[in-house]
mmCIF file of C-alpha atoms in Angstrom:
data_model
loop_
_atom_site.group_PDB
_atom_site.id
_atom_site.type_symbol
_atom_site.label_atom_id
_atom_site.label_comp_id
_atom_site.label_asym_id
_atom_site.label_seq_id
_atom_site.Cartn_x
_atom_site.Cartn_y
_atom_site.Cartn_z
ATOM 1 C CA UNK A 1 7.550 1.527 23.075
ATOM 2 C CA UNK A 2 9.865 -1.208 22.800
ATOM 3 C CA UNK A 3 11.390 -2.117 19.797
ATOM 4 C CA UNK A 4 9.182 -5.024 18.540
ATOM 5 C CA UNK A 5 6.179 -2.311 18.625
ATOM 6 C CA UNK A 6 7.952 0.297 16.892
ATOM 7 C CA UNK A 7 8.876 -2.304 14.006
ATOM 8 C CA UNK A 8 6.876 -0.936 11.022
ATOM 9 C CA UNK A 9 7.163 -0.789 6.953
ATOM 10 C CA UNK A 10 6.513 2.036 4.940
ATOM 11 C CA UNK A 11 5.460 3.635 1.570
ATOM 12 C CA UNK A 12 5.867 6.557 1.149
ATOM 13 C CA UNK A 13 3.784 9.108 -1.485
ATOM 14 C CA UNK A 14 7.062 9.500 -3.460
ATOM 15 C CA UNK A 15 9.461 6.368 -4.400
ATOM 16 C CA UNK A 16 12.278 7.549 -1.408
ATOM 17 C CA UNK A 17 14.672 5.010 -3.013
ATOM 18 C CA UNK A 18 17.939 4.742 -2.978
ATOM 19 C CA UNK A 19 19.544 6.208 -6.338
ATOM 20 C CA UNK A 20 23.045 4.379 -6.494
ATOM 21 C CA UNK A 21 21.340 1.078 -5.853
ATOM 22 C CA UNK A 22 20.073 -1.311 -8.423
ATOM 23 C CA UNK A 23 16.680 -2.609 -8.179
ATOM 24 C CA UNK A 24 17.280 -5.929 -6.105
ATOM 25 C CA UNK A 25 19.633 -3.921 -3.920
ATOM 26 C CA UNK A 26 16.666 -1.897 -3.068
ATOM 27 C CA UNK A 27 14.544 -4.416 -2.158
ATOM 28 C CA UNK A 28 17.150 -6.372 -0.205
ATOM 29 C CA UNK A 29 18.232 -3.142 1.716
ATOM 30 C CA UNK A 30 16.653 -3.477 4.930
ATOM 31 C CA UNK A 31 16.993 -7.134 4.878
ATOM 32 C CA UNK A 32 20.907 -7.064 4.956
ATOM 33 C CA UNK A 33 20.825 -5.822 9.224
ATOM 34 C CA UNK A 34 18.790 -9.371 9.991
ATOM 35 C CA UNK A 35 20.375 -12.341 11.185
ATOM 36 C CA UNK A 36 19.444 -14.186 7.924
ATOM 37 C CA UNK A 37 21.691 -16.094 5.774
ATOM 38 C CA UNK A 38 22.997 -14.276 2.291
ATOM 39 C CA UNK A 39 20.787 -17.283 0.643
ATOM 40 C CA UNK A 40 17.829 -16.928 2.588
ATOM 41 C CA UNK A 41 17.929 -12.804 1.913
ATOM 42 C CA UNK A 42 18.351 -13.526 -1.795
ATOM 43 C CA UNK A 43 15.570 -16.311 -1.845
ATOM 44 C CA UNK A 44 13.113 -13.613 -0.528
ATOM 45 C CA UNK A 45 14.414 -10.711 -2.724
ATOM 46 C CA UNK A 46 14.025 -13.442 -5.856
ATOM 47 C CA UNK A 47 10.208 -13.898 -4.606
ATOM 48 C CA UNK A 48 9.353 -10.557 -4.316
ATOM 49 C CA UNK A 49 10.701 -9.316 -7.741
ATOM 50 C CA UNK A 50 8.669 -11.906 -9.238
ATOM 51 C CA UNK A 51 5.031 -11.174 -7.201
ATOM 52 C CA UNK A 52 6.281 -7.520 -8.675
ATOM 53 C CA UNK A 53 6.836 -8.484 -12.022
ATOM 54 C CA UNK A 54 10.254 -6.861 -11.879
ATOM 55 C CA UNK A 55 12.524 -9.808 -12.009
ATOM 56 C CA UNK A 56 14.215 -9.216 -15.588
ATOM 57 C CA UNK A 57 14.953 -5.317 -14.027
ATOM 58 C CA UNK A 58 16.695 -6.316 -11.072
ATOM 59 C CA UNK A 59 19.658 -4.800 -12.549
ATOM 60 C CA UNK A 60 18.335 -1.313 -12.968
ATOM 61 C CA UNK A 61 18.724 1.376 -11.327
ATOM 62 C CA UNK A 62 15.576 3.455 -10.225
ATOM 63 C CA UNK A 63 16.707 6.380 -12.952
ATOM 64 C CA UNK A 64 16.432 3.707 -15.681
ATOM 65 C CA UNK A 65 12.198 2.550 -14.026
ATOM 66 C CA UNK A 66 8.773 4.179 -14.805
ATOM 67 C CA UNK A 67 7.053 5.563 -11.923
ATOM 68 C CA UNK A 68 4.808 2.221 -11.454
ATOM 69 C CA UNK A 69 8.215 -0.161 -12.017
ATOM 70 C CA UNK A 70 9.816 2.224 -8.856
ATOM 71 C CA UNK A 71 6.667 1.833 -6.626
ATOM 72 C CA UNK A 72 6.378 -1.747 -7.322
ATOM 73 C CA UNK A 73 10.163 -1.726 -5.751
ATOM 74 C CA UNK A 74 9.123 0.244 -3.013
ATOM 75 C CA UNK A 75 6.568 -2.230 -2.360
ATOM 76 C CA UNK A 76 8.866 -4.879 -2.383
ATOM 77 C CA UNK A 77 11.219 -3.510 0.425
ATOM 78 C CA UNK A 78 8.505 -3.140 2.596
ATOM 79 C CA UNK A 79 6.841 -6.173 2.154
ATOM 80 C CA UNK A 80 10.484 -8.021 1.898
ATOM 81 C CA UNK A 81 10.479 -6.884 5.696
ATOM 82 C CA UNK A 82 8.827 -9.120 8.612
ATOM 83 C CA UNK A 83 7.416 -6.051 9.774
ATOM 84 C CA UNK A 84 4.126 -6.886 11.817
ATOM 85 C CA UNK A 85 3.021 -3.515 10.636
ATOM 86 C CA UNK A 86 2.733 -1.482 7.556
ATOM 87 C CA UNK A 87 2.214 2.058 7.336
ATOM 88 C CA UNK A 88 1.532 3.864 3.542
ATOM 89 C CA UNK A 89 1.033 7.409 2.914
ATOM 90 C CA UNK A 90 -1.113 7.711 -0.401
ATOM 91 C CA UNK A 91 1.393 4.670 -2.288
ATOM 92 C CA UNK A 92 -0.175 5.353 -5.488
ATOM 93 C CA UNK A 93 -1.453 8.756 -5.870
ATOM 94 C CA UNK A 94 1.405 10.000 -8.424
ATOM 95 C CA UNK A 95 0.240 7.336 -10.806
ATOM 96 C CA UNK A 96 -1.667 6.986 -14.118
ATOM 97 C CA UNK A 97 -5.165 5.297 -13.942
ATOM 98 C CA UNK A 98 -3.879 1.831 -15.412
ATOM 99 C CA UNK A 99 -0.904 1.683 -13.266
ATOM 100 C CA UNK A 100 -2.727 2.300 -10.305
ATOM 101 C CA UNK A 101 -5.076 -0.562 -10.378
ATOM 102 C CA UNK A 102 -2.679 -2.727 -11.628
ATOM 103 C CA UNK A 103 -0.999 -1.904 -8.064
ATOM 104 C CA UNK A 104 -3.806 -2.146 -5.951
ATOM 105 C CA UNK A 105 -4.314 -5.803 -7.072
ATOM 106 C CA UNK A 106 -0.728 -6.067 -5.906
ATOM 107 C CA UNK A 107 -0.874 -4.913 -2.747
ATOM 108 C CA UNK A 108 -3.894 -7.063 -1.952
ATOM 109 C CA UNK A 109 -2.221 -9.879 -3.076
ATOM 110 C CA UNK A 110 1.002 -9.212 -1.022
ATOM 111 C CA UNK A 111 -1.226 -8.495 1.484
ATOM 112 C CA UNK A 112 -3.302 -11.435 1.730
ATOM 113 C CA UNK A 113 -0.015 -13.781 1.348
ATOM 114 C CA UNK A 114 1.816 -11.594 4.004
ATOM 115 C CA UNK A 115 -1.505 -11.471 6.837
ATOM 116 C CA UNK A 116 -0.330 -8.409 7.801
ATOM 117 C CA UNK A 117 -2.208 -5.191 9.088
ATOM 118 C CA UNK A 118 -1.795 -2.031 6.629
ATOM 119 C CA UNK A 119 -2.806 1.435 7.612
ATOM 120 C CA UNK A 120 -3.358 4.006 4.614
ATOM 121 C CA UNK A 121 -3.641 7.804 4.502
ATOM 122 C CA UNK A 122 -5.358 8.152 1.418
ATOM 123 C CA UNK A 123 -7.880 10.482 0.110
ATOM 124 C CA UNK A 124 -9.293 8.264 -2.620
ATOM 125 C CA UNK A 125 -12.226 7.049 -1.286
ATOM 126 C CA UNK A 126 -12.684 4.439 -4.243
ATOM 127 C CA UNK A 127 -9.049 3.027 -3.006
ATOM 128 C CA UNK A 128 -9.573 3.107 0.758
ATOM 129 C CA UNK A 129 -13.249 1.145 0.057
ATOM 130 C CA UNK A 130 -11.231 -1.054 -2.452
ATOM 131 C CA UNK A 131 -8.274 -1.900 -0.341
ATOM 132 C CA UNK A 132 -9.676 -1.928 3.061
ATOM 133 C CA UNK A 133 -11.754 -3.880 5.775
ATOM 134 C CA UNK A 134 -12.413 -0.498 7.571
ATOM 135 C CA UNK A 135 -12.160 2.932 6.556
ATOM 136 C CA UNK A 136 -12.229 5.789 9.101
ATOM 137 C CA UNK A 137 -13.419 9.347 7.448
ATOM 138 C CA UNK A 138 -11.996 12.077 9.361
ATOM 139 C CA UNK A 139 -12.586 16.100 9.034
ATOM 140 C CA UNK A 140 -10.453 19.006 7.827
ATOM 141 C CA UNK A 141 -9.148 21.530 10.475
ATOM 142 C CA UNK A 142 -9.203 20.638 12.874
ATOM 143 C CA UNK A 143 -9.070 17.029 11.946
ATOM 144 C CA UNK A 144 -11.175 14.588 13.893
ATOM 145 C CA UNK A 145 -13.182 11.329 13.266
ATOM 146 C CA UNK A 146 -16.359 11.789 11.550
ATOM 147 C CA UNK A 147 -17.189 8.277 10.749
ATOM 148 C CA UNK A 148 -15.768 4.310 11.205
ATOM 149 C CA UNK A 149 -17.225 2.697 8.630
ATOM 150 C CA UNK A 150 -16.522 -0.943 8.306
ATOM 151 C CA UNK A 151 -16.093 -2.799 4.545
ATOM 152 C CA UNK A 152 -18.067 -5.543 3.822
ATOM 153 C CA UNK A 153 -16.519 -7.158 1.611
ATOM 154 C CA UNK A 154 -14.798 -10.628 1.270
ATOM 155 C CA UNK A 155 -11.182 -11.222 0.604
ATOM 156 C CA UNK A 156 -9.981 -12.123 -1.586
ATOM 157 C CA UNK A 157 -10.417 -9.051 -3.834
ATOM 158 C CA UNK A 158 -10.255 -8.141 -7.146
ATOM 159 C CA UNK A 159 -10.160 -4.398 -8.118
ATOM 160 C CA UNK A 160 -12.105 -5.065 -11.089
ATOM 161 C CA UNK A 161 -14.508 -6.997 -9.802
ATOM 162 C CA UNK A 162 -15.144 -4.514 -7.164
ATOM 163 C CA UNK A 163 -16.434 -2.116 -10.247
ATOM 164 C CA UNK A 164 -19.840 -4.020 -10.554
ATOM 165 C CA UNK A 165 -20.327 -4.836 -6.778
ATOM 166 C CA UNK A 166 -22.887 -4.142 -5.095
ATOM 167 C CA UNK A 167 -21.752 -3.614 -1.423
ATOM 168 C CA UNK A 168 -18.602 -1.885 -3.174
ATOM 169 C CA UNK A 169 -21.216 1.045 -4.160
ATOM 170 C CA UNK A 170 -22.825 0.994 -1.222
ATOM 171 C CA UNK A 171 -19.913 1.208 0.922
ATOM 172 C CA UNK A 172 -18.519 4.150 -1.145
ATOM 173 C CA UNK A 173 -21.857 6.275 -0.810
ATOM 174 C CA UNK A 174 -21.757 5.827 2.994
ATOM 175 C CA UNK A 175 -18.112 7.011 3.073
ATOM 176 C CA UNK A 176 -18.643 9.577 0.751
ATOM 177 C CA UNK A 177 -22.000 11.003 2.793
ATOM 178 C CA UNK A 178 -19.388 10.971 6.229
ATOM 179 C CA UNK A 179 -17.021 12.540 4.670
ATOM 180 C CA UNK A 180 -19.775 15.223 3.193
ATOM 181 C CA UNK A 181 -20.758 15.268 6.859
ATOM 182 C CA UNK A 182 -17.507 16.202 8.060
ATOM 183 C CA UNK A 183 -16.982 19.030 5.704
ATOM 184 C CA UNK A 184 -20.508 20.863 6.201
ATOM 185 C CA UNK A 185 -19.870 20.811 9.842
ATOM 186 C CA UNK A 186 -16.352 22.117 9.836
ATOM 187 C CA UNK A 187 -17.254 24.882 7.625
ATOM 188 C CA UNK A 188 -20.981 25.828 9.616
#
């Protein structure tokens, strides 16, 4: 492929950042290889920290974070990227209940001010209805695609609001009877 289709962002399950840099050095990592002015890099890095909340910490290092504060970094350098794609491999599944909400409204935010495309691995099916317009169930071994199920519902989102809608429940039971599919016929 050539290299403006191989251009991608990604989260990873685990933080994967860099130990010896501070928090804004993080963020501004892949950002310092572009042709963009020192004050144009910084401007961005300044914007992200605050969408993150993690403006006052820019001087930490990722020892000194929680495990939310160091995936709301990782966040950050992906999103601080112009990548037309990002890719994220279960972002938040190390992470207590609160924290993990809390950073699914982020990531819907970033990613309706961003417009760009995001595919997930995840095996919550409450996050994949939550977060996405389309949610593909596949099987176990050998892995294969069960279901496309498309979301119906608007953006913008609110992950609390989703708790009392509707389509939200809905949505989830049809995923959830795929995905029950999928397993009963891999294992008949």
């Amino acid at each position: 492929l050539p290299p403006s289709q191989r251009d991608f962002g990604i989260v990873f399950q685990s933080y994967a950042l860099f130990p010896n840099l501070n928090v804004r050095n993080n963020v501004g990592y892949g950002l310092q290889g572009k042709a963009w002015l020192r004050e144009k890099r910084q401007a961005r890095v300044d914007e992200l920290l605050t969408l993150v909340g993690l403006s006052a910490s820019d001087r930490q290092y990722p020892a000194q974070l929680s495990g939310g504060m160091q995936q709301r970094v990782a966040l950050a350098r992906t999103f601080a990227m112009p990548s037309p794609l990002l890719l994220m491999d279960e972002p938040f599944g190390s992470l207590d209940a609160q924290t993990k909400l809390q950073l699914q409204d982020l990531l819907l935010q970033l990613c309706q001010e961003g417009n760009r495309p995001v595919l997930f691995v995840i095996h919550d099916l409450s996050e994949a209805v939550a977060l996405a317009d389309r949610v593909v169930v596949m099987s176990s071994r050998p892995g294969r695609i069960v279901a496309d199920v498309t979301v119906p519902l608007e953006r913008p989102r609110s992950i609390r609001q989703l708790q009392t809608n509707e389509n939200f429940h809905r949505t989830y039971a049809q995923v959830w009877k795929h995905l029950e599919e999928g397993w009963v016929h891999h294992e008949g």
